[in-house]
Amino acid sequence: GDVSVMRVAYAMAIGSVFQFILNTGTIKILGFNIQLRIRHPLMKKFIKNSISMRVGHNIHNLFFPLIVNNILSSFPVGSISAFYYAQRAVTAIASIAIGPSQNVLFAKISELWSSGETHKIKVQIKQFLKSILPLYVIISFTVFLVIPYILQIISSYNLSKSAVELI
């Protein structure tokens, strides 16, 4: 019980330290300069933003499942499971349709921000939305049409028609 959990915790901590050392060494070998800056003009702003973002994420992560589960508990049996299966499907669709382009967008925004061209960020976001929204809608609609068949195949045809419709 507790001994094995502690072993996993120690292994994760040691692994994290080892990973940090390995990554730092790799970055230095590749020739990137690493400087530890404790004082920076934007440090207070970053810390304040980071804390507020973390608080927001924690509030969401705490209350979202509680609220959703309470609401869904008034629905027929299996609604909670169906909701979470559907949520996973939507997350998968979004990561396929939006994920790579979103990473490119974040890189472009970081580049524009660091070069002081913040006025171009809105243009990048508009271009991203114009290119991604149609792709997301097409993929979502396609998955909506084929998901009943996919669910039946995945479940080895053990899901009832009402369970598939619920999802």
PDB file of C-alpha atoms in Angstrom:
ATOM      1  CA  GLY A   1       0.000   0.000   0.000  1.00  0.00           C
ATOM      2  CA  ASP A   2       1.672   3.127   1.328  1.00  0.00           C
ATOM      3  CA  VAL A   3       5.217   1.871   0.718  1.00  0.00           C
ATOM      4  CA  SER A   4       4.629   1.325  -3.000  1.00  0.00           C
ATOM      5  CA  VAL A   5       2.976   4.748  -3.347  1.00  0.00           C
ATOM      6  CA  MET A   6       5.981   6.392  -1.700  1.00  0.00           C
ATOM      7  CA  ARG A   7       8.321   4.514  -4.040  1.00  0.00           C
ATOM      8  CA  VAL A   8       6.400   5.827  -7.039  1.00  0.00           C
ATOM      9  CA  ALA A   9       6.504   9.358  -5.606  1.00  0.00           C
ATOM     10  CA  TYR A  10      10.270   9.161  -5.008  1.00  0.00           C
ATOM     11  CA  ALA A  11      10.834   7.689  -8.472  1.00  0.00           C
ATOM     12  CA  MET A  12       8.828  10.501 -10.070  1.00  0.00           C
ATOM     13  CA  ALA A  13      10.736  13.156  -8.126  1.00  0.00           C
ATOM     14  CA  ILE A  14      14.112  11.647  -8.977  1.00  0.00           C
ATOM     15  CA  GLY A  15      13.031  11.203 -12.611  1.00  0.00           C
ATOM     16  CA  SER A  16      11.963  14.856 -12.816  1.00  0.00           C
ATOM     17  CA  VAL A  17      15.321  16.036 -11.474  1.00  0.00           C
ATOM     18  CA  PHE A  18      17.153  13.725 -13.872  1.00  0.00           C
ATOM     19  CA  GLN A  19      15.030  14.976 -16.777  1.00  0.00           C
ATOM     20  CA  PHE A  20      15.797  18.592 -15.854  1.00  0.00           C
ATOM     21  CA  ILE A  21      19.543  17.875 -15.749  1.00  0.00           C
ATOM     22  CA  LEU A  22      19.424  15.959 -19.032  1.00  0.00           C
ATOM     23  CA  ASN A  23      17.390  18.664 -20.801  1.00  0.00           C
ATOM     24  CA  THR A  24      19.637  21.436 -19.487  1.00  0.00           C
ATOM     25  CA  GLY A  25      22.719  19.550 -20.653  1.00  0.00           C
ATOM     26  CA  THR A  26      21.200  18.921 -24.065  1.00  0.00           C
ATOM     27  CA  ILE A  27      20.314  22.584 -24.476  1.00  0.00           C
ATOM     28  CA  LYS A  28      23.879  23.624 -23.578  1.00  0.00           C
ATOM     29  CA  ILE A  29      25.367  21.011 -25.935  1.00  0.00           C
ATOM     30  CA  LEU A  30      23.192  22.370 -28.750  1.00  0.00           C
ATOM     31  CA  GLY A  31      24.718  25.790 -28.101  1.00  0.00           C
ATOM     32  CA  PHE A  32      21.790  27.649 -26.578  1.00  0.00           C
ATOM     33  CA  ASN A  33      22.666  30.126 -23.868  1.00  0.00           C
ATOM     34  CA  ILE A  34      20.759  29.708 -20.617  1.00  0.00           C
ATOM     35  CA  GLN A  35      20.567  32.630 -18.249  1.00  0.00           C
ATOM     36  CA  LEU A  36      18.721  32.641 -14.973  1.00  0.00           C
ATOM     37  CA  ARG A  37      17.057  36.011 -14.575  1.00  0.00           C
ATOM     38  CA  ILE A  38      15.431  36.567 -11.256  1.00  0.00           C
ATOM     39  CA  ARG A  39      14.656  40.211 -11.867  1.00  0.00           C
ATOM     40  CA  HIS A  40      12.905  41.175 -15.036  1.00  0.00           C
ATOM     41  CA  PRO A  41      10.595  44.114 -15.711  1.00  0.00           C
ATOM     42  CA  LEU A  42       7.707  41.788 -16.596  1.00  0.00           C
ATOM     43  CA  MET A  43       8.276  39.286 -13.757  1.00  0.00           C
ATOM     44  CA  LYS A  44       5.543  40.665 -11.475  1.00  0.00           C
ATOM     45  CA  LYS A  45       3.055  40.668 -14.333  1.00  0.00           C
ATOM     46  CA  PHE A  46       3.911  37.067 -15.276  1.00  0.00           C
ATOM     47  CA  ILE A  47       3.621  35.854 -11.686  1.00  0.00           C
ATOM     48  CA  LYS A  48       0.300  37.651 -11.175  1.00  0.00           C
ATOM     49  CA  ASN A  49      -1.050  36.260 -14.445  1.00  0.00           C
ATOM     50  CA  SER A  50       0.222  32.776 -13.631  1.00  0.00           C
ATOM     51  CA  ILE A  51      -1.413  32.766 -10.198  1.00  0.00           C
ATOM     52  CA  SER A  52      -4.747  34.008 -11.527  1.00  0.00           C
ATOM     53  CA  MET A  53      -4.664  31.437 -14.349  1.00  0.00           C
ATOM     54  CA  ARG A  54      -3.843  28.629 -11.893  1.00  0.00           C
ATOM     55  CA  VAL A  55      -6.665  29.687  -9.558  1.00  0.00           C
ATOM     56  CA  GLY A  56      -9.082  29.760 -12.494  1.00  0.00           C
ATOM     57  CA  HIS A  57      -7.987  26.317 -13.688  1.00  0.00           C
ATOM     58  CA  ASN A  58      -8.297  24.883 -10.183  1.00  0.00           C
ATOM     59  CA  ILE A  59     -11.799  26.321  -9.748  1.00  0.00           C
ATOM     60  CA  HIS A  60     -12.823  24.858 -13.106  1.00  0.00           C
ATOM     61  CA  ASN A  61     -11.236  21.474 -12.365  1.00  0.00           C
ATOM     62  CA  LEU A  62     -12.916  21.325  -8.956  1.00  0.00           C
ATOM     63  CA  PHE A  63     -16.419  22.456  -9.842  1.00  0.00           C
ATOM     64  CA  PHE A  64     -16.947  21.342 -13.448  1.00  0.00           C
ATOM     65  CA  PRO A  65     -17.165  17.597 -12.690  1.00  0.00           C
ATOM     66  CA  LEU A  66     -19.286  18.216  -9.587  1.00  0.00           C
ATOM     67  CA  ILE A  67     -21.790  20.390 -11.425  1.00  0.00           C
ATOM     68  CA  VAL A  68     -21.927  18.191 -14.520  1.00  0.00           C
ATOM     69  CA  ASN A  69     -22.299  14.990 -12.498  1.00  0.00           C
ATOM     70  CA  ASN A  70     -25.054  16.519 -10.356  1.00  0.00           C
ATOM     71  CA  ILE A  71     -26.981  17.732 -13.388  1.00  0.00           C
ATOM     72  CA  LEU A  72     -26.501  14.474 -15.280  1.00  0.00           C
ATOM     73  CA  SER A  73     -27.507  12.379 -12.264  1.00  0.00           C
ATOM     74  CA  SER A  74     -31.095  13.533 -12.863  1.00  0.00           C
ATOM     75  CA  PHE A  75     -30.942  12.022 -16.359  1.00  0.00           C
ATOM     76  CA  PRO A  76     -31.407   8.313 -17.147  1.00  0.00           C
ATOM     77  CA  VAL A  77     -28.873   5.752 -15.918  1.00  0.00           C
ATOM     78  CA  GLY A  78     -25.681   5.877 -17.965  1.00  0.00           C
ATOM     79  CA  SER A  79     -25.946   9.567 -18.851  1.00  0.00           C
ATOM     80  CA  ILE A  80     -22.778  10.479 -16.961  1.00  0.00           C
ATOM     81  CA  SER A  81     -20.758   7.798 -18.757  1.00  0.00           C
ATOM     82  CA  ALA A  82     -22.270   8.795 -22.093  1.00  0.00           C
ATOM     83  CA  PHE A  83     -21.407  12.446 -21.463  1.00  0.00           C
ATOM     84  CA  TYR A  84     -17.774  11.670 -20.695  1.00  0.00           C
ATOM     85  CA  TYR A  85     -17.487   9.393 -23.762  1.00  0.00           C
ATOM     86  CA  ALA A  86     -18.924  12.180 -25.897  1.00  0.00           C
ATOM     87  CA  GLN A  87     -16.587  14.698 -24.263  1.00  0.00           C
ATOM     88  CA  ARG A  88     -13.611  12.500 -25.130  1.00  0.00           C
ATOM     89  CA  ALA A  89     -14.785  12.273 -28.729  1.00  0.00           C
ATOM     90  CA  VAL A  90     -15.122  16.057 -28.973  1.00  0.00           C
ATOM     91  CA  THR A  91     -11.675  16.530 -27.415  1.00  0.00           C
ATOM     92  CA  ALA A  92     -10.173  14.073 -29.907  1.00  0.00           C
ATOM     93  CA  ILE A  93     -11.832  15.862 -32.828  1.00  0.00           C
ATOM     94  CA  ALA A  94     -10.589  19.230 -31.590  1.00  0.00           C
ATOM     95  CA  SER A  95      -7.045  17.972 -31.093  1.00  0.00           C
ATOM     96  CA  ILE A  96      -6.971  16.529 -34.604  1.00  0.00           C
ATOM     97  CA  ALA A  97      -8.565  19.530 -36.322  1.00  0.00           C
ATOM     98  CA  ILE A  98      -7.134  22.364 -34.261  1.00  0.00           C
ATOM     99  CA  GLY A  99      -4.101  21.026 -32.386  1.00  0.00           C
ATOM    100  CA  PRO A 100      -1.258  21.383 -34.911  1.00  0.00           C
ATOM    101  CA  SER A 101      -2.502  24.720 -36.255  1.00  0.00           C
ATOM    102  CA  GLN A 102      -2.997  26.016 -32.727  1.00  0.00           C
ATOM    103  CA  ASN A 103       0.626  25.216 -31.896  1.00  0.00           C
ATOM    104  CA  VAL A 104       1.738  27.121 -35.000  1.00  0.00           C
ATOM    105  CA  LEU A 105      -0.490  30.042 -33.958  1.00  0.00           C
ATOM    106  CA  PHE A 106       1.045  30.083 -30.464  1.00  0.00           C
ATOM    107  CA  ALA A 107       4.542  30.101 -31.971  1.00  0.00           C
ATOM    108  CA  LYS A 108       3.628  33.009 -34.265  1.00  0.00           C
ATOM    109  CA  ILE A 109       2.071  34.937 -31.383  1.00  0.00           C
ATOM    110  CA  SER A 110       5.176  34.379 -29.264  1.00  0.00           C
ATOM    111  CA  GLU A 111       7.369  35.601 -32.094  1.00  0.00           C
ATOM    112  CA  LEU A 112       5.210  38.691 -32.677  1.00  0.00           C
ATOM    113  CA  TRP A 113       5.070  39.428 -28.945  1.00  0.00           C
ATOM    114  CA  SER A 114       8.829  39.130 -28.490  1.00  0.00           C
ATOM    115  CA  SER A 115       9.506  41.354 -31.503  1.00  0.00           C
ATOM    116  CA  GLY A 116       7.060  43.978 -30.239  1.00  0.00           C
ATOM    117  CA  GLU A 117       4.604  43.577 -33.110  1.00  0.00           C
ATOM    118  CA  THR A 118       1.572  43.001 -30.896  1.00  0.00           C
ATOM    119  CA  HIS A 119      -0.748  44.763 -33.343  1.00  0.00           C
ATOM    120  CA  LYS A 120      -0.309  41.814 -35.763  1.00  0.00           C
ATOM    121  CA  ILE A 121      -1.557  39.252 -33.216  1.00  0.00           C
ATOM    122  CA  LYS A 122      -5.244  39.948 -33.976  1.00  0.00           C
ATOM    123  CA  VAL A 123      -4.566  39.394 -37.681  1.00  0.00           C
ATOM    124  CA  GLN A 124      -2.965  36.020 -36.917  1.00  0.00           C
ATOM    125  CA  ILE A 125      -5.921  34.982 -34.747  1.00  0.00           C
ATOM    126  CA  LYS A 126      -8.426  35.991 -37.445  1.00  0.00           C
ATOM    127  CA  GLN A 127      -6.488  34.017 -40.066  1.00  0.00           C
ATOM    128  CA  PHE A 128      -6.379  31.022 -37.703  1.00  0.00           C
ATOM    129  CA  LEU A 129     -10.133  31.124 -37.108  1.00  0.00           C
ATOM    130  CA  LYS A 130     -10.901  31.523 -40.815  1.00  0.00           C
ATOM    131  CA  SER A 131      -8.780  28.513 -41.726  1.00  0.00           C
ATOM    132  CA  ILE A 132      -9.630  26.235 -38.790  1.00  0.00           C
ATOM    133  CA  LEU A 133     -13.350  26.803 -38.312  1.00  0.00           C
ATOM    134  CA  PRO A 134     -14.424  25.208 -41.632  1.00  0.00           C
ATOM    135  CA  LEU A 135     -12.094  22.245 -41.040  1.00  0.00           C
ATOM    136  CA  TYR A 136     -13.445  21.771 -37.511  1.00  0.00           C
ATOM    137  CA  VAL A 137     -17.055  21.929 -38.694  1.00  0.00           C
ATOM    138  CA  ILE A 138     -16.412  19.430 -41.514  1.00  0.00           C
ATOM    139  CA  ILE A 139     -14.609  16.967 -39.243  1.00  0.00           C
ATOM    140  CA  SER A 140     -17.233  17.356 -36.501  1.00  0.00           C
ATOM    141  CA  PHE A 141     -20.105  16.801 -38.933  1.00  0.00           C
ATOM    142  CA  THR A 142     -18.387  13.759 -40.440  1.00  0.00           C
ATOM    143  CA  VAL A 143     -17.741  12.255 -37.026  1.00  0.00           C
ATOM    144  CA  PHE A 144     -21.329  13.010 -36.010  1.00  0.00           C
ATOM    145  CA  LEU A 145     -22.523  10.978 -38.972  1.00  0.00           C
ATOM    146  CA  VAL A 146     -20.195   8.005 -38.475  1.00  0.00           C
ATOM    147  CA  ILE A 147     -19.921   7.895 -34.663  1.00  0.00           C
ATOM    148  CA  PRO A 148     -22.829   5.449 -34.223  1.00  0.00           C
ATOM    149  CA  TYR A 149     -21.073   2.943 -36.485  1.00  0.00           C
ATOM    150  CA  ILE A 150     -17.695   3.525 -34.813  1.00  0.00           C
ATOM    151  CA  LEU A 151     -19.185   3.047 -31.349  1.00  0.00           C
ATOM    152  CA  GLN A 152     -20.839  -0.195 -32.387  1.00  0.00           C
ATOM    153  CA  ILE A 153     -17.579  -1.524 -33.824  1.00  0.00           C
ATOM    154  CA  ILE A 154     -15.555  -0.447 -30.775  1.00  0.00           C
ATOM    155  CA  SER A 155     -18.050  -2.042 -28.391  1.00  0.00           C
ATOM    156  CA  SER A 156     -18.190  -5.255 -30.459  1.00  0.00           C
ATOM    157  CA  TYR A 157     -21.859  -4.468 -31.120  1.00  0.00           C
ATOM    158  CA  ASN A 158     -22.669  -4.650 -27.376  1.00  0.00           C
ATOM    159  CA  LEU A 159     -24.057  -1.105 -27.109  1.00  0.00           C
ATOM    160  CA  SER A 160     -27.784  -0.696 -27.405  1.00  0.00           C
ATOM    161  CA  LYS A 161     -29.217   1.734 -29.948  1.00  0.00           C
ATOM    162  CA  SER A 162     -30.440   3.982 -27.099  1.00  0.00           C
ATOM    163  CA  ALA A 163     -26.936   4.083 -25.553  1.00  0.00           C
ATOM    164  CA  VAL A 164     -25.429   5.073 -28.902  1.00  0.00           C
ATOM    165  CA  GLU A 165     -28.078   7.790 -29.354  1.00  0.00           C
ATOM    166  CA  LEU A 166     -27.419   9.037 -25.821  1.00  0.00           C
ATOM    167  CA  ILE A 167     -23.699   9.407 -26.539  1.00  0.00           C
TER     168      ILE A 167
END
